[in-house]
């Protein structure tokens, strides 16, 4: 979908993926973040992860996102948590961003399209990662044996084991993971339907109204028919192989 559709659909979301508050906190514990650690978050969205971890652990870092709308929300959240001085936000294409330093954590949560897929995104992340650092990548995976129609609706993914094969081929070791469940999928996806429905009621004369209405219809149907049964999602914690 277009960036504008994305901004509308997730306008009420604080976390722009299927992870829950408690699992985001668990992920921070898994990463053993210490005061002074630095994180680069590519396609950071509203930067809830960066802001929360900065407030909790003293982490500093950089968030990169193409959306001015999401970055405005990120700056508001950083100010709310009192970490504005610890975080830098860069507006631009995360896939084209080249860091001038290395980081303890490099993340791309649910946006591997920035590198044309999982493998390409890991290739983008690695130069910015310290040799003893951790890479965090959020990615979908297939559960069971999905029908051909599901494979067409959600292209480019593989099974959990196949995802691990891609990590290995890219030179990473999978050391931990935090997975979504059907309920957290629903909270992320289904709550967008109400947001979009409200927007359509409030903006009947908008020139993009027909496209957004069709997007809502298609997204809802795809999740109900295929996504909820066959598509999993998780954040995978990786360590570069030496």
Short mmCIF file of C-alpha atoms in Angstrom, two decimals:
data_model
loop_
_atom_site.label_atom_id
_atom_site.label_comp_id
_atom_site.label_asym_id
_atom_site.label_seq_id
_atom_site.Cartn_x
_atom_site.Cartn_y
_atom_site.Cartn_z
CA UNK A 1 0.00 0.00 0.00
CA UNK A 2 1.02 3.60 -0.39
CA UNK A 3 2.77 5.43 2.42
CA UNK A 4 -0.32 7.59 2.92
CA UNK A 5 -2.53 4.52 3.36
CA UNK A 6 -0.01 3.17 5.86
CA UNK A 7 -0.04 6.43 7.82
CA UNK A 8 -3.84 6.48 7.94
CA UNK A 9 -4.26 2.81 8.88
CA UNK A 10 -1.73 3.01 11.74
CA UNK A 11 -2.52 6.52 12.94
CA UNK A 12 -3.82 5.19 16.29
CA UNK A 13 -1.07 2.60 16.75
CA UNK A 14 1.89 3.20 19.04
CA UNK A 15 3.71 0.01 17.99
CA UNK A 16 3.59 -0.49 14.22
CA UNK A 17 3.82 -4.29 14.18
CA UNK A 18 2.17 -7.29 15.90
CA UNK A 19 4.43 -7.26 18.98
CA UNK A 20 2.75 -6.48 22.31
CA UNK A 21 3.96 -4.18 25.07
CA UNK A 22 5.05 -7.06 27.27
CA UNK A 23 6.89 -8.81 24.46
CA UNK A 24 8.65 -5.59 23.50
CA UNK A 25 9.86 -5.36 27.09
CA UNK A 26 10.89 -9.03 27.00
CA UNK A 27 12.87 -8.39 23.83
CA UNK A 28 14.78 -5.61 25.58
CA UNK A 29 15.64 -7.97 28.43
CA UNK A 30 16.81 -10.62 25.97
CA UNK A 31 19.18 -8.13 24.33
CA UNK A 32 20.82 -7.35 27.71
CA UNK A 33 20.92 -3.65 26.95
CA UNK A 34 23.25 -1.60 29.11
CA UNK A 35 23.59 2.11 29.75
CA UNK A 36 25.65 3.56 26.91
CA UNK A 37 24.63 1.02 24.27
CA UNK A 38 23.71 2.47 20.89
CA UNK A 39 21.00 1.31 18.50
CA UNK A 40 20.26 2.00 14.85
CA UNK A 41 16.62 1.32 13.98
CA UNK A 42 15.91 1.23 10.24
CA UNK A 43 12.28 2.01 9.27
CA UNK A 44 11.68 2.92 12.90
CA UNK A 45 8.09 4.10 12.45
CA UNK A 46 6.96 5.89 15.61
CA UNK A 47 10.11 4.62 17.39
CA UNK A 48 8.35 3.11 20.38
CA UNK A 49 11.15 0.56 20.74
CA UNK A 50 13.92 3.17 20.70
CA UNK A 51 12.14 5.54 23.06
CA UNK A 52 11.08 2.89 25.54
CA UNK A 53 14.49 1.21 25.67
CA UNK A 54 16.20 4.55 25.98
CA UNK A 55 14.02 5.45 28.97
CA UNK A 56 14.48 2.08 30.60
CA UNK A 57 18.13 1.30 29.92
CA UNK A 58 19.81 4.58 29.03
CA UNK A 59 20.28 3.53 25.43
CA UNK A 60 21.09 6.15 22.78
CA UNK A 61 20.46 5.79 19.09
CA UNK A 62 19.26 6.76 15.66
CA UNK A 63 15.89 6.07 14.05
CA UNK A 64 15.42 6.34 10.29
CA UNK A 65 12.04 6.40 8.56
CA UNK A 66 10.59 7.70 5.33
CA UNK A 67 7.39 9.00 6.96
CA UNK A 68 7.35 12.54 8.30
CA UNK A 69 4.06 11.71 10.02
CA UNK A 70 5.52 8.78 11.93
CA UNK A 71 8.69 10.67 12.83
CA UNK A 72 6.62 13.53 14.24
CA UNK A 73 4.93 10.96 16.49
CA UNK A 74 8.35 9.50 17.35
CA UNK A 75 9.64 12.87 18.50
CA UNK A 76 6.52 13.40 20.61
CA UNK A 77 6.98 10.00 22.26
CA UNK A 78 10.67 10.65 22.93
CA UNK A 79 9.73 13.96 24.57
CA UNK A 80 7.01 12.27 26.62
CA UNK A 81 9.53 9.74 27.97
CA UNK A 82 12.23 12.37 28.51
CA UNK A 83 14.77 10.91 26.06
CA UNK A 84 14.86 13.55 23.35
CA UNK A 85 18.53 14.28 24.01
CA UNK A 86 19.46 10.60 23.57
CA UNK A 87 17.80 9.93 20.22
CA UNK A 88 18.26 11.28 16.70
CA UNK A 89 15.60 10.85 14.03
CA UNK A 90 16.40 10.97 10.32
CA UNK A 91 13.74 11.37 7.65
CA UNK A 92 14.59 9.39 4.53
CA UNK A 93 14.76 6.02 2.81
CA UNK A 94 16.06 3.55 5.40
CA UNK A 95 17.31 1.31 2.59
CA UNK A 96 19.64 4.06 1.41
CA UNK A 97 20.85 5.12 4.85
CA UNK A 98 24.56 4.59 5.50
CA UNK A 99 25.73 4.98 9.07
CA UNK A 100 29.06 6.66 9.81
CA UNK A 101 29.52 4.60 12.98
CA UNK A 102 28.75 1.13 14.25
CA UNK A 103 26.12 0.15 16.81
CA UNK A 104 25.54 -2.42 19.54
CA UNK A 105 22.08 -3.09 18.13
CA UNK A 106 20.85 -2.72 14.56
CA UNK A 107 17.17 -3.37 13.95
CA UNK A 108 14.61 -3.51 11.19
CA UNK A 109 11.29 -4.65 12.61
CA UNK A 110 8.70 -5.64 10.04
CA UNK A 111 10.10 -3.66 7.13
CA UNK A 112 12.46 -5.94 5.22
CA UNK A 113 11.09 -4.45 2.03
CA UNK A 114 13.78 -1.75 2.53
CA UNK A 115 16.36 -4.22 1.22
CA UNK A 116 14.13 -6.03 -1.24
CA UNK A 117 13.54 -8.85 1.25
CA UNK A 118 15.11 -10.47 4.28
CA UNK A 119 18.52 -11.28 2.81
CA UNK A 120 18.99 -7.87 1.25
CA UNK A 121 17.96 -6.14 4.47
CA UNK A 122 20.46 -8.16 6.52
CA UNK A 123 23.13 -7.09 4.04
CA UNK A 124 22.15 -3.46 4.70
CA UNK A 125 22.26 -3.94 8.47
CA UNK A 126 25.57 -5.73 8.84
CA UNK A 127 28.01 -2.87 8.04
CA UNK A 128 26.50 -0.78 10.86
CA UNK A 129 26.70 -3.61 13.41
CA UNK A 130 29.62 -4.05 15.76
CA UNK A 131 31.27 -7.49 15.57
CA UNK A 132 29.88 -8.44 18.99
CA UNK A 133 26.52 -6.71 18.44
CA UNK A 134 23.02 -8.05 17.84
CA UNK A 135 20.77 -7.66 14.81
CA UNK A 136 17.01 -7.62 15.37
CA UNK A 137 14.79 -8.34 12.39
CA UNK A 138 11.01 -8.61 12.35
CA UNK A 139 9.73 -10.95 9.66
CA UNK A 140 6.72 -13.02 8.65
CA UNK A 141 6.91 -16.79 8.19
CA UNK A 142 4.59 -19.53 7.01
CA UNK A 143 2.81 -21.82 9.45
CA UNK A 144 2.10 -25.29 8.08
CA UNK A 145 1.46 -25.70 4.35
CA UNK A 146 -0.36 -22.61 3.07
CA UNK A 147 -2.54 -22.83 -0.06
CA UNK A 148 -1.38 -21.35 -3.36
CA UNK A 149 -3.73 -18.41 -2.92
CA UNK A 150 -2.03 -17.48 0.35
CA UNK A 151 1.41 -17.72 -1.22
CA UNK A 152 0.24 -15.31 -3.91
CA UNK A 153 -1.27 -12.90 -1.37
CA UNK A 154 1.87 -12.82 0.79
CA UNK A 155 4.90 -13.26 -1.44
CA UNK A 156 8.51 -13.76 -0.40
CA UNK A 157 8.16 -15.58 2.92
CA UNK A 158 9.14 -19.09 3.96
CA UNK A 159 8.77 -21.37 6.98
CA UNK A 160 10.47 -20.80 10.32
CA UNK A 161 13.16 -23.31 9.38
CA UNK A 162 13.49 -21.72 5.95
CA UNK A 163 13.85 -18.31 7.60
CA UNK A 164 16.69 -19.69 9.69
CA UNK A 165 18.31 -20.98 6.49
CA UNK A 166 18.23 -17.43 5.16
CA UNK A 167 19.89 -16.15 8.33
CA UNK A 168 22.63 -18.75 7.97
CA UNK A 169 23.18 -17.91 4.30
CA UNK A 170 23.50 -14.22 5.19
CA UNK A 171 26.18 -15.00 7.78
CA UNK A 172 24.10 -14.77 10.97
CA UNK A 173 23.32 -17.13 13.82
CA UNK A 174 19.80 -17.14 15.25
CA UNK A 175 20.21 -16.87 19.02
CA UNK A 176 16.70 -15.90 20.26
CA UNK A 177 13.22 -15.02 19.02
CA UNK A 178 9.99 -13.47 20.26
CA UNK A 179 6.96 -14.52 18.24
CA UNK A 180 3.53 -12.98 17.84
CA UNK A 181 0.36 -15.02 18.41
CA UNK A 182 -3.08 -14.85 16.73
CA UNK A 183 -4.37 -12.37 19.29
CA UNK A 184 -1.50 -9.93 18.83
CA UNK A 185 -1.91 -10.29 15.05
CA UNK A 186 -5.58 -9.36 15.46
CA UNK A 187 -4.79 -6.37 17.67
CA UNK A 188 -2.37 -5.06 15.06
CA UNK A 189 -4.41 -5.82 11.94
CA UNK A 190 -8.04 -5.65 13.02
CA UNK A 191 -7.63 -2.35 14.85
CA UNK A 192 -6.61 -0.85 11.52
CA UNK A 193 -10.01 -1.72 10.10
CA UNK A 194 -11.82 0.50 12.59
CA UNK A 195 -9.34 3.32 12.01
CA UNK A 196 -9.81 3.08 8.24
CA UNK A 197 -13.58 2.78 8.55
CA UNK A 198 -13.69 5.91 10.70
CA UNK A 199 -11.49 7.75 8.20
CA UNK A 200 -13.80 6.77 5.33
CA UNK A 201 -16.84 8.04 7.21
CA UNK A 202 -15.09 11.30 8.01
CA UNK A 203 -13.66 11.87 4.51
CA UNK A 204 -16.32 10.79 1.98
CA UNK A 205 -15.18 13.37 -0.60
CA UNK A 206 -11.46 12.63 -0.47
CA UNK A 207 -10.17 11.74 -3.98
CA UNK A 208 -8.44 8.65 -2.57
CA UNK A 209 -11.59 7.41 -0.83
CA UNK A 210 -12.30 4.62 -3.38
CA UNK A 211 -8.73 3.31 -3.19
CA UNK A 212 -8.68 3.34 0.60
CA UNK A 213 -12.06 1.62 0.74
CA UNK A 214 -10.77 -1.12 -1.57
CA UNK A 215 -7.58 -1.41 0.46
CA UNK A 216 -9.62 -1.92 3.62
CA UNK A 217 -11.81 -4.54 1.97
CA UNK A 218 -8.85 -6.48 0.54
CA UNK A 219 -6.74 -6.27 3.72
CA UNK A 220 -9.60 -7.50 5.89
CA UNK A 221 -10.45 -10.38 3.58
CA UNK A 222 -6.83 -11.48 3.17
CA UNK A 223 -6.23 -11.58 6.91
CA UNK A 224 -9.43 -13.52 7.60
CA UNK A 225 -8.97 -16.01 4.79
CA UNK A 226 -5.20 -16.61 4.83
CA UNK A 227 -3.14 -14.47 7.16
CA UNK A 228 -4.60 -15.47 10.51
CA UNK A 229 -4.33 -19.20 9.79
CA UNK A 230 -1.11 -19.44 7.87
CA UNK A 231 1.09 -16.42 8.57
CA UNK A 232 3.23 -16.01 11.67
CA UNK A 233 5.40 -13.08 12.64
CA UNK A 234 8.30 -12.65 14.99
CA UNK A 235 11.35 -10.65 15.97
CA UNK A 236 14.51 -12.70 15.50
CA UNK A 237 17.67 -11.95 17.45
CA UNK A 238 20.79 -12.60 15.38
CA UNK A 239 24.51 -12.57 15.97
CA UNK A 240 26.97 -12.20 13.08
CA UNK A 241 29.10 -15.27 12.49
CA UNK A 242 32.82 -14.71 12.78
#
